[in-house]
GROMACS .gro file of C-alpha atoms in nm:
model
  408
    1MET     CA    1   0.195   0.058  -3.318
    2ALA     CA    2   0.534   0.008  -3.255
    3PRO     CA    3   0.662  -0.141  -2.844
    4THR     CA    4   0.760   0.124  -2.762
    5ASP     CA    5   0.461   0.311  -2.775
    6HIS     CA    6   0.271   0.100  -2.543
    7ASP     CA    7   0.407   0.126  -2.128
    8PRO     CA    8   0.495  -0.316  -1.979
    9LEU     CA    9   0.310  -0.188  -1.667
   10LEU     CA   10  -0.012  -0.087  -1.864
   11VAL     CA   11  -0.011  -0.316  -2.093
   12LEU     CA   12   0.071  -0.600  -1.755
   13ARG     CA   13  -0.238  -0.495  -1.601
   14GLN     CA   14  -0.465  -0.522  -1.892
   15SER     CA   15  -0.395  -0.855  -1.954
   16ILE     CA   16  -0.414  -1.003  -1.647
   17SER     CA   17  -0.714  -0.850  -1.610
   18SER     CA   18  -0.870  -0.999  -1.914
   19SER     CA   19  -0.710  -1.339  -1.851
   20GLN     CA   20  -0.491  -1.320  -2.169
   21ALA     CA   21  -0.218  -1.501  -2.185
   22PHE     CA   22   0.151  -1.351  -2.141
   23ILE     CA   23   0.477  -1.646  -2.190
   24PRO     CA   24   0.895  -1.509  -2.210
   25SER     CA   25   1.003  -1.549  -2.541
   26ALA     CA   26   1.325  -1.625  -2.686
   27SER     CA   27   1.207  -1.396  -3.029
   28ALA     CA   28   1.033  -1.099  -3.103
   29ASP     CA   29   0.840  -1.245  -3.332
   30ALA     CA   30   0.498  -1.327  -3.182
   31SER     CA   31   0.396  -1.654  -3.224
   32ALA     CA   32   0.768  -1.718  -3.102
   33PRO     CA   33   0.695  -2.014  -2.848
   34GLU     CA   34   0.761  -2.025  -2.480
   35VAL     CA   35   1.109  -2.028  -2.313
   36PRO     CA   36   1.197  -2.020  -1.946
   37LEU     CA   37   1.278  -1.745  -1.846
   38SER     CA   38   1.640  -1.783  -1.793
   39GLN     CA   39   1.654  -1.762  -2.194
   40ALA     CA   40   1.353  -1.504  -2.250
   41THR     CA   41   1.451  -1.163  -2.416
   42HIS     CA   42   1.081  -1.077  -2.500
   43LEU     CA   43   0.770  -1.109  -2.320
   44GLN     CA   44   0.464  -1.181  -2.559
   45PHE     CA   45   0.166  -1.072  -2.503
   46THR     CA   46   0.011  -1.320  -2.708
   47GLY     CA   47  -0.397  -1.147  -2.638
   48LEU     CA   48  -0.197  -0.842  -2.775
   49SER     CA   49  -0.006  -0.926  -3.047
   50LEU     CA   50   0.223  -0.809  -2.856
   51SER     CA   51   0.586  -0.820  -2.828
   52LEU     CA   52   0.803  -0.620  -2.524
   53PRO     CA   53   1.162  -0.659  -2.462
   54ILE     CA   54   1.227  -0.875  -2.160
   55ASP     CA   55   1.497  -0.601  -1.959
   56SER     CA   56   1.236  -0.326  -2.032
   57PRO     CA   57   1.238  -0.023  -1.861
   58THR     CA   58   0.892   0.007  -1.607
   59ARG     CA   59   0.770   0.299  -1.408
   60PHE     CA   60   0.805   0.059  -1.122
   61ILE     CA   61   1.036   0.260  -0.911
   62SER     CA   62   1.292   0.103  -0.666
   63SER     CA   63   1.567   0.181  -0.497
   64ASP     CA   64   1.595   0.488  -0.685
   65LYS     CA   65   1.612   0.251  -1.000
   66PRO     CA   66   1.355   0.145  -1.229
   67VAL     CA   67   1.247  -0.211  -1.201
   68ASP     CA   68   1.283  -0.389  -1.562
   69LEU     CA   69   0.991  -0.603  -1.669
   70ARG     CA   70   1.140  -0.958  -1.635
   71SER     CA   71   1.143  -0.814  -1.251
   72ILE     CA   72   0.826  -0.718  -1.244
   73TYR     CA   73   0.696  -1.066  -1.415
   74PHE     CA   74   0.904  -1.288  -1.191
   75ALA     CA   75   0.724  -1.102  -0.892
   76TRP     CA   76   0.351  -1.122  -1.037
   77LEU     CA   77   0.446  -1.531  -1.126
   78ASN     CA   78   0.674  -1.572  -0.819
   79ARG     CA   79   0.345  -1.381  -0.603
   80GLU     CA   80   0.184  -1.696  -0.405
   81LEU     CA   81   0.553  -1.810  -0.247
   82ALA     CA   82   0.740  -1.695   0.093
   83ILE     CA   83   0.971  -1.401   0.163
   84PRO     CA   84   1.224  -1.741   0.199
   85GLU     CA   85   1.144  -1.895  -0.090
   86TYR     CA   86   1.081  -1.598  -0.314
   87ASN     CA   87   1.420  -1.495  -0.277
   88ALA     CA   88   1.516  -1.845  -0.311
   89SER     CA   89   1.402  -1.874  -0.696
   90ALA     CA   90   1.533  -1.532  -0.710
   91THR     CA   91   1.862  -1.601  -0.633
   92THR     CA   92   1.854  -1.948  -0.855
   93LEU     CA   93   1.716  -1.786  -1.173
   94ASN     CA   94   1.998  -1.522  -1.167
   95ASP     CA   95   2.248  -1.769  -1.126
   96ALA     CA   96   2.073  -1.864  -1.479
   97LEU     CA   97   2.144  -1.604  -1.651
   98ALA     CA   98   2.455  -1.559  -1.566
   99ALA     CA   99   2.537  -1.885  -1.685
  100ASN     CA  100   2.383  -1.807  -2.067
  101GLY     CA  101   2.574  -1.556  -2.060
  102SER     CA  102   2.253  -1.304  -1.969
  103SER     CA  103   2.382  -0.954  -1.799
  104GLY     CA  104   2.057  -0.973  -1.694
  105LYS     CA  105   1.941  -1.003  -1.322
  106VAL     CA  106   1.600  -1.041  -1.151
  107GLN     CA  107   1.561  -0.727  -0.908
  108ASN     CA  108   1.465  -0.812  -0.557
  109LEU     CA  109   1.184  -0.625  -0.430
  110GLY     CA  110   1.101  -0.608  -0.033
  111PHE     CA  111   0.772  -0.681   0.071
  112ILE     CA  112   0.621  -0.382   0.056
  113GLU     CA  113   0.711  -0.335  -0.266
  114ARG     CA  114   0.572  -0.633  -0.406
  115LEU     CA  115   0.239  -0.610  -0.233
  116ASP     CA  116   0.186  -0.284  -0.387
  117LEU     CA  117   0.319  -0.396  -0.677
  118ILE     CA  118   0.077  -0.714  -0.680
  119THR     CA  119  -0.158  -0.523  -0.539
  120TRP     CA  120  -0.194  -0.291  -0.881
  121LEU     CA  121  -0.121  -0.536  -1.114
  122GLU     CA  122  -0.476  -0.679  -0.976
  123GLY     CA  123  -0.650  -0.374  -0.945
  124ALA     CA  124  -0.747  -0.366  -0.577
  125SER     CA  125  -0.557  -0.040  -0.542
  126GLU     CA  126  -0.550   0.270  -0.902
  127GLU     CA  127  -0.223   0.393  -0.700
  128SER     CA  128   0.108   0.330  -0.557
  129GLU     CA  129   0.369   0.510  -0.402
  130TYR     CA  130   0.620   0.301  -0.633
  131ILE     CA  131   0.442   0.357  -0.952
  132LYS     CA  132   0.573   0.690  -1.140
  133PRO     CA  133   0.266   0.884  -1.383
  134LEU     CA  134   0.281   0.858  -1.731
  135ALA     CA  135   0.436   1.171  -1.848
  136GLY     CA  136   0.098   1.232  -2.090
  137ASP     CA  137  -0.101   1.198  -1.744
  138ALA     CA  138   0.136   1.450  -1.581
  139SER     CA  139   0.101   1.700  -1.861
  140ALA     CA  140  -0.302   1.640  -1.822
  141ALA     CA  141  -0.285   1.767  -1.468
  142ALA     CA  142  -0.105   2.047  -1.547
  143ALA     CA  143  -0.309   2.182  -1.838
  144GLY     CA  144  -0.651   2.172  -1.618
  145ALA     CA  145  -0.487   2.471  -1.453
  146ALA     CA  146  -0.502   2.695  -1.732
  147PRO     CA  147  -0.772   2.692  -1.980
  148SER     CA  148  -0.735   2.522  -2.288
  149SER     CA  149  -0.694   2.631  -2.639
  150LYS     CA  150  -0.896   2.330  -2.760
  151THR     CA  151  -1.271   2.402  -2.667
  152GLY     CA  152  -1.600   2.133  -2.578
  153ALA     CA  153  -1.609   1.821  -2.400
  154ALA     CA  154  -1.322   1.696  -2.692
  155ALA     CA  155  -1.040   1.917  -2.470
  156LEU     CA  156  -1.189   1.737  -2.145
  157ALA     CA  157  -1.143   1.405  -2.344
  158ALA     CA  158  -0.826   1.431  -2.474
  159GLN     CA  159  -0.702   1.539  -2.139
  160ALA     CA  160  -0.817   1.220  -1.987
  161ARG     CA  161  -0.659   1.043  -2.226
  162SER     CA  162  -0.386   1.119  -2.253
  163GLY     CA  163  -0.092   0.854  -2.230
  164LYS     CA  164  -0.326   0.615  -2.318
  165GLY     CA  165  -0.320   0.669  -2.735
  166THR     CA  166  -0.550   0.909  -2.946
  167ILE     CA  167  -0.921   0.916  -2.992
  168ASP     CA  168  -1.116   0.795  -3.219
  169PRO     CA  169  -1.160   1.078  -3.507
  170ARG     CA  170  -1.572   1.058  -3.480
  171LEU     CA  171  -1.583   0.987  -3.133
  172ALA     CA  172  -1.409   1.341  -3.121
  173SER     CA  173  -1.665   1.507  -3.383
  174VAL     CA  174  -1.908   1.409  -3.179
  175TYR     CA  175  -1.753   1.541  -2.803
  176ASP     CA  176  -1.764   1.868  -3.011
  177GLY     CA  177  -2.087   1.885  -3.098
  178GLU     CA  178  -2.163   1.941  -2.763
  179ARG     CA  179  -2.257   2.167  -2.474
  180ARG     CA  180  -1.993   2.326  -2.392
  181MET     CA  181  -1.906   2.327  -2.054
  182GLY     CA  182  -1.781   2.603  -1.815
  183ASP     CA  183  -1.449   2.542  -1.572
  184ARG     CA  184  -1.353   2.755  -1.357
  185ASN     CA  185  -1.132   2.972  -1.521
  186THR     CA  186  -1.430   3.030  -1.759
  187VAL     CA  187  -1.712   3.073  -1.486
  188LEU     CA  188  -1.495   3.306  -1.289
  189ARG     CA  189  -1.370   3.529  -1.562
  190GLY     CA  190  -1.714   3.542  -1.782
  191ILE     CA  191  -1.612   3.697  -2.118
  192LYS     CA  192  -1.321   3.948  -1.975
  193PRO     CA  193  -1.106   3.914  -1.701
  194THR     CA  194  -1.216   4.010  -1.381
  195ASP     CA  195  -0.972   4.154  -1.074
  196PHE     CA  196  -1.044   3.977  -0.774
  197SER     CA  197  -0.735   4.090  -0.546
  198HIS     CA  198  -0.977   4.328  -0.364
  199VAL     CA  199  -1.052   3.959  -0.219
  200ARG     CA  200  -0.715   3.872  -0.108
  201LYS     CA  201  -0.721   4.144   0.127
  202LEU     CA  202  -1.053   4.026   0.310
  203ALA     CA  203  -0.912   3.732   0.357
  204ILE     CA  204  -0.533   3.819   0.519
  205PRO     CA  205  -0.716   3.776   0.878
  206PHE     CA  206  -0.863   3.455   0.877
  207ILE     CA  207  -0.512   3.372   0.699
  208GLN     CA  208  -0.318   3.512   0.987
  209LYS     CA  209  -0.615   3.341   1.227
  210LYS     CA  210  -0.537   2.956   1.093
  211SER     CA  211  -0.139   3.039   1.075
  212GLN     CA  212  -0.196   3.154   1.480
  213SER     CA  213  -0.416   2.769   1.580
  214SER     CA  214  -0.159   2.649   1.342
  215SER     CA  215   0.140   2.657   1.570
  216ALA     CA  216   0.044   2.584   1.895
  217ILE     CA  217   0.005   2.232   1.766
  218GLY     CA  218   0.423   2.297   1.742
  219SER     CA  219   0.560   1.959   1.800
  220THR     CA  220   0.329   1.713   1.673
  221GLN     CA  221   0.336   1.827   1.328
  222SER     CA  222   0.683   1.855   1.289
  223LEU     CA  223   0.665   1.503   1.366
  224SER     CA  224   0.469   1.451   1.031
  225ILE     CA  225   0.647   1.665   0.784
  226ASN     CA  226   0.690   1.465   0.486
  227GLN     CA  227   1.075   1.562   0.345
  228LYS     CA  228   1.000   1.367  -0.013
  229GLY     CA  229   0.735   1.646  -0.078
  230PRO     CA  230   0.346   1.574  -0.228
  231SER     CA  231   0.381   1.182  -0.253
  232ARG     CA  232   0.110   0.934  -0.173
  233ARG     CA  233   0.110   0.863   0.232
  234PRO     CA  234   0.275   0.558   0.252
  235ASP     CA  235   0.115   0.267   0.406
  236PRO     CA  236   0.117   0.183   0.769
  237ILE     CA  237   0.242  -0.140   0.922
  238ILE     CA  238   0.095  -0.361   1.171
  239LEU     CA  239   0.357  -0.637   1.347
  240LEU     CA  240   0.237  -1.032   1.420
  241SER     CA  241   0.457  -1.226   1.557
  242PRO     CA  242   0.520  -1.569   1.375
  243SER     CA  243   0.471  -1.785   1.711
  244ALA     CA  244   0.271  -2.083   1.670
  245SER     CA  245   0.114  -2.027   1.997
  246SER     CA  246   0.040  -1.667   1.872
  247LEU     CA  247  -0.399  -1.658   1.873
  248LEU     CA  248  -0.379  -1.404   1.606
  249ARG     CA  249  -0.233  -1.546   1.263
  250MET     CA  250  -0.201  -1.403   0.873
  251SER     CA  251  -0.423  -1.654   0.870
  252ASN     CA  252  -0.752  -1.544   1.076
  253ALA     CA  253  -0.592  -1.200   1.155
  254ARG     CA  254  -0.777  -1.038   0.811
  255SER     CA  255  -1.085  -1.164   0.974
  256PHE     CA  256  -0.990  -1.034   1.274
  257LEU     CA  257  -0.963  -0.692   1.275
  258GLU     CA  258  -1.137  -0.608   0.975
  259ASP     CA  259  -1.488  -0.874   1.052
  260GLY     CA  260  -1.465  -0.816   1.405
  261LYS     CA  261  -1.524  -1.177   1.416
  262PHE     CA  262  -1.208  -1.445   1.511
  263MET     CA  263  -1.132  -1.796   1.386
  264PRO     CA  264  -0.885  -1.991   1.529
  265PRO     CA  265  -0.579  -1.938   1.317
  266ASP     CA  266  -0.563  -2.298   1.240
  267ALA     CA  267  -0.906  -2.292   1.068
  268GLY     CA  268  -0.811  -2.183   0.778
  269ALA     CA  269  -0.417  -2.235   0.632
  270SER     CA  270  -0.202  -1.951   0.520
  271THR     CA  271   0.059  -1.903   0.262
  272ALA     CA  272   0.029  -1.590   0.260
  273SER     CA  273   0.393  -1.346   0.421
  274MET     CA  274   0.170  -1.053   0.410
  275LEU     CA  275  -0.145  -0.893   0.343
  276HIS     CA  276  -0.332  -0.594   0.406
  277VAL     CA  277  -0.661  -0.472   0.578
  278GLN     CA  278  -0.852  -0.204   0.517
  279ARG     CA  279  -0.998   0.058   0.803
  280ILE     CA  280  -1.167   0.465   0.832
  281ILE     CA  281  -0.912   0.559   1.111
  282PRO     CA  282  -1.180   0.924   1.146
  283SER     CA  283  -0.982   1.163   1.276
  284ILE     CA  284  -0.701   1.124   1.080
  285ASP     CA  285  -0.911   1.086   0.749
  286PRO     CA  286  -1.266   1.033   0.771
  287ASN     CA  287  -1.346   0.972   0.382
  288ARG     CA  288  -1.142   0.698   0.235
  289PRO     CA  289  -1.022   0.365   0.486
  290MET     CA  290  -0.623   0.347   0.545
  291ARG     CA  291  -0.510   0.039   0.446
  292PHE     CA  292  -0.304  -0.135   0.662
  293ILE     CA  293   0.001  -0.414   0.589
  294LEU     CA  294   0.031  -0.692   0.839
  295VAL     CA  295   0.334  -0.902   0.862
  296GLU     CA  296   0.494  -1.174   1.102
  297GLY     CA  297   0.852  -1.025   0.987
  298SER     CA  298   1.089  -0.783   0.986
  299GLU     CA  299   1.343  -0.974   0.781
  300GLN     CA  300   1.331  -0.761   0.447
  301PHE     CA  301   1.224  -0.407   0.583
  302LYS     CA  302   1.455  -0.095   0.488
  303PRO     CA  303   1.514   0.156   0.780
  304GLU     CA  304   1.225   0.420   0.623
  305TYR     CA  305   0.994   0.097   0.710
  306TRP     CA  306   1.030   0.117   1.118
  307ASN     CA  307   0.850   0.505   1.150
  308ARG     CA  308   0.594   0.362   0.974
  309ILE     CA  309   0.495   0.065   1.259
  310VAL     CA  310   0.198   0.177   1.418
  311ALA     CA  311   0.157  -0.148   1.657
  312VAL     CA  312   0.284  -0.465   1.750
  313PHE     CA  313   0.097  -0.808   1.845
  314THR     CA  314   0.271  -1.052   2.088
  315THR     CA  315   0.255  -1.316   2.280
  316GLY     CA  316   0.517  -1.226   2.544
  317GLN     CA  317   0.916  -1.421   2.312
  318THR     CA  318   1.128  -1.152   2.355
  319TRP     CA  319   1.201  -1.398   2.090
  320GLN     CA  320   0.994  -1.237   1.889
  321PHE     CA  321   1.233  -0.925   1.889
  322LYS     CA  322   1.559  -1.030   1.768
  323ASN     CA  323   1.543  -0.861   1.463
  324TYR     CA  324   1.356  -0.580   1.542
  325LYS     CA  325   1.544  -0.205   1.475
  326TRP     CA  326   1.441  -0.207   1.921
  327SER     CA  327   1.517  -0.601   2.019
  328ASN     CA  328   1.433  -0.509   2.348
  329PRO     CA  329   1.136  -0.451   2.452
  330ASN     CA  330   1.138  -0.212   2.702
  331GLU     CA  331   1.301  -0.035   2.452
  332LEU     CA  332   1.035  -0.110   2.122
  333PHE     CA  333   0.715  -0.004   2.317
  334LYS     CA  334   0.892   0.391   2.405
  335HIS     CA  335   0.885   0.371   2.017
  336THR     CA  336   0.513   0.156   1.868
  337MET     CA  337   0.268   0.033   2.095
  338GLY     CA  338   0.216  -0.401   2.135
  339VAL     CA  339  -0.096  -0.543   2.220
  340PHE     CA  340  -0.173  -0.933   2.354
  341VAL     CA  341  -0.431  -1.126   2.245
  342GLY     CA  342  -0.537  -1.377   2.531
  343TRP     CA  343  -0.794  -1.598   2.664
  344ARG     CA  344  -1.074  -1.453   2.842
  345GLY     CA  345  -1.037  -1.595   3.210
  346GLU     CA  346  -0.684  -1.627   3.160
  347LEU     CA  347  -0.395  -1.418   3.337
  348ALA     CA  348  -0.146  -1.268   3.074
  349PRO     CA  349   0.246  -1.413   3.096
  350ASP     CA  350   0.456  -1.228   3.297
  351ASN     CA  351   0.613  -1.048   3.062
  352ILE     CA  352   0.307  -0.895   2.859
  353ARG     CA  353   0.264  -0.764   3.224
  354GLY     CA  354   0.581  -0.656   3.312
  355TRP     CA  355   0.609  -0.439   3.033
  356GLY     CA  356   0.323  -0.219   3.151
  357HIS     CA  357   0.095   0.000   3.006
  358ARG     CA  358   0.278  -0.021   2.743
  359VAL     CA  359   0.157  -0.336   2.604
  360MET     CA  360  -0.210  -0.321   2.604
  361SER     CA  361  -0.415  -0.650   2.703
  362THR     CA  362  -0.750  -0.809   2.541
  363SER     CA  363  -0.902  -1.116   2.633
  364VAL     CA  364  -1.172  -1.347   2.340
  365ASP     CA  365  -1.413  -1.600   2.413
  366ARG     CA  366  -1.241  -1.982   2.372
  367TRP     CA  367  -1.352  -2.083   2.044
  368ARG     CA  368  -1.612  -2.377   2.012
  369GLY     CA  369  -1.705  -2.432   1.730
  370GLU     CA  370  -1.936  -2.274   1.409
  371ASP     CA  371  -2.237  -2.350   1.602
  372ASP     CA  372  -2.097  -2.101   1.916
  373VAL     CA  373  -2.288  -1.783   1.756
  374ALA     CA  374  -2.370  -1.638   2.095
  375SER     CA  375  -2.007  -1.620   2.273
  376ARG     CA  376  -1.815  -1.418   1.931
  377PHE     CA  377  -2.035  -1.140   1.931
  378ARG     CA  378  -1.782  -0.945   2.238
  379ASP     CA  379  -1.524  -0.970   1.945
  380LYS     CA  380  -1.659  -0.657   1.801
  381GLU     CA  381  -1.580  -0.453   2.113
  382VAL     CA  382  -1.239  -0.649   2.106
  383VAL     CA  383  -1.064  -0.523   1.824
  384GLU     CA  384  -1.236  -0.187   1.879
  385TYR     CA  385  -1.113  -0.120   2.160
  386ILE     CA  386  -0.770  -0.293   1.976
  387TRP     CA  387  -0.824   0.011   1.752
  388LYS     CA  388  -0.875   0.295   1.911
  389SER     CA  389  -0.591   0.235   2.000
  390ILE     CA  390  -0.393   0.189   1.735
  391GLU     CA  391  -0.606   0.522   1.645
  392MET     CA  392  -0.460   0.727   1.918
  393ASN     CA  393  -0.122   0.597   1.862
  394MET     CA  394  -0.092   0.694   1.521
  395ARG     CA  395  -0.216   1.039   1.609
  396SER     CA  396   0.027   1.121   1.909
  397LYS     CA  397   0.355   1.000   1.686
  398GLY     CA  398   0.250   1.263   1.331
  399TRP     CA  399   0.010   1.032   1.133
  400ARG     CA  400  -0.167   1.271   0.892
  401LYS     CA  401  -0.395   1.265   0.609
  402ASP     CA  402  -0.152   1.282   0.350
  403ALA     CA  403   0.176   1.240   0.555
  404ALA     CA  404   0.370   0.980   0.742
  405PRO     CA  405   0.566   1.019   0.991
  406THR     CA  406   0.911   1.078   0.956
  407SER     CA  407   1.027   0.937   1.264
  408ILE     CA  408   0.863   0.750   1.555
   0.00000   0.00000   0.00000
């Protein structure tokens, strides 16, 4: 099979999941040795005996442009780096590419794009708002809306494998021998066409009643209209305080917000510049958990990211908001809610109290070591209180099951 028949993203993901090596090389020969990325013309997938051009465009879209394989490989290679180190490494590589006379350049991905890409490559997520579906998958979905000219389970198997290569002829013959199951079209139609137009007349009163109820919601719904159409709902963002005095940092935020257990921020070292937690938000999507992106800084924010902010954790130090879209805390907390986490029994800082009801003040019991289990039962109560407030804020801003607000 020619290299053009292989999707670079799927090949890379498959190699990662099966722990097969892939290296940059200066030749299309599958046995070529590894070279620095600045000198590479191809990416060799040794386990697959496959070579793909390093500048091959992929289905990952950033700034309305396909990201090339070099940039995808670079992002995976430097997935553990914090944002400043990642940007510095990209600049160094671009300088080396220019010095070697190459017109190629690493496309610098935003922190949310990087997180989404790495999560998908690792297999932790089956969908990404930045990855276009394969053309075969789109055509298969369209074919499913009409009766297929193929018969039996073989047709379903062929549709399911669209864009993933041809099905084995022997397997196809097995599928053809299976009992054919009807789809919604054959079940409704039977052996001759049936006119269901009378059903529409019966449904009109119910449709009109639903439309009247929907119009009463009015302004709340208008906030959550997704201008880009039926794309996947973006992930909401929570900003943490980068202050060393904050009780909630990247090192302990997941255990606190996901598991309801507070650990001191210095108990586990973390170099991650972003992470995600999952949580069911019943009033928005009761059937599947929402993924929340946690980050301490907004340096790599695109303008539209600010519409996805659902909470800002703060210690009350105003320098935290210096690079925010709204650097004045009184203005910031008109657009989103603030959260302060302090020690139980201690007063919140003057700034927190001065910002009023827009910043909720919570407290946890002091940490007395791993053996002090008895005092940690109240952590879950605090976490549930925080999530309930975040949920109310999201609903008021227009978050829906299939859309995020266009402004907050």
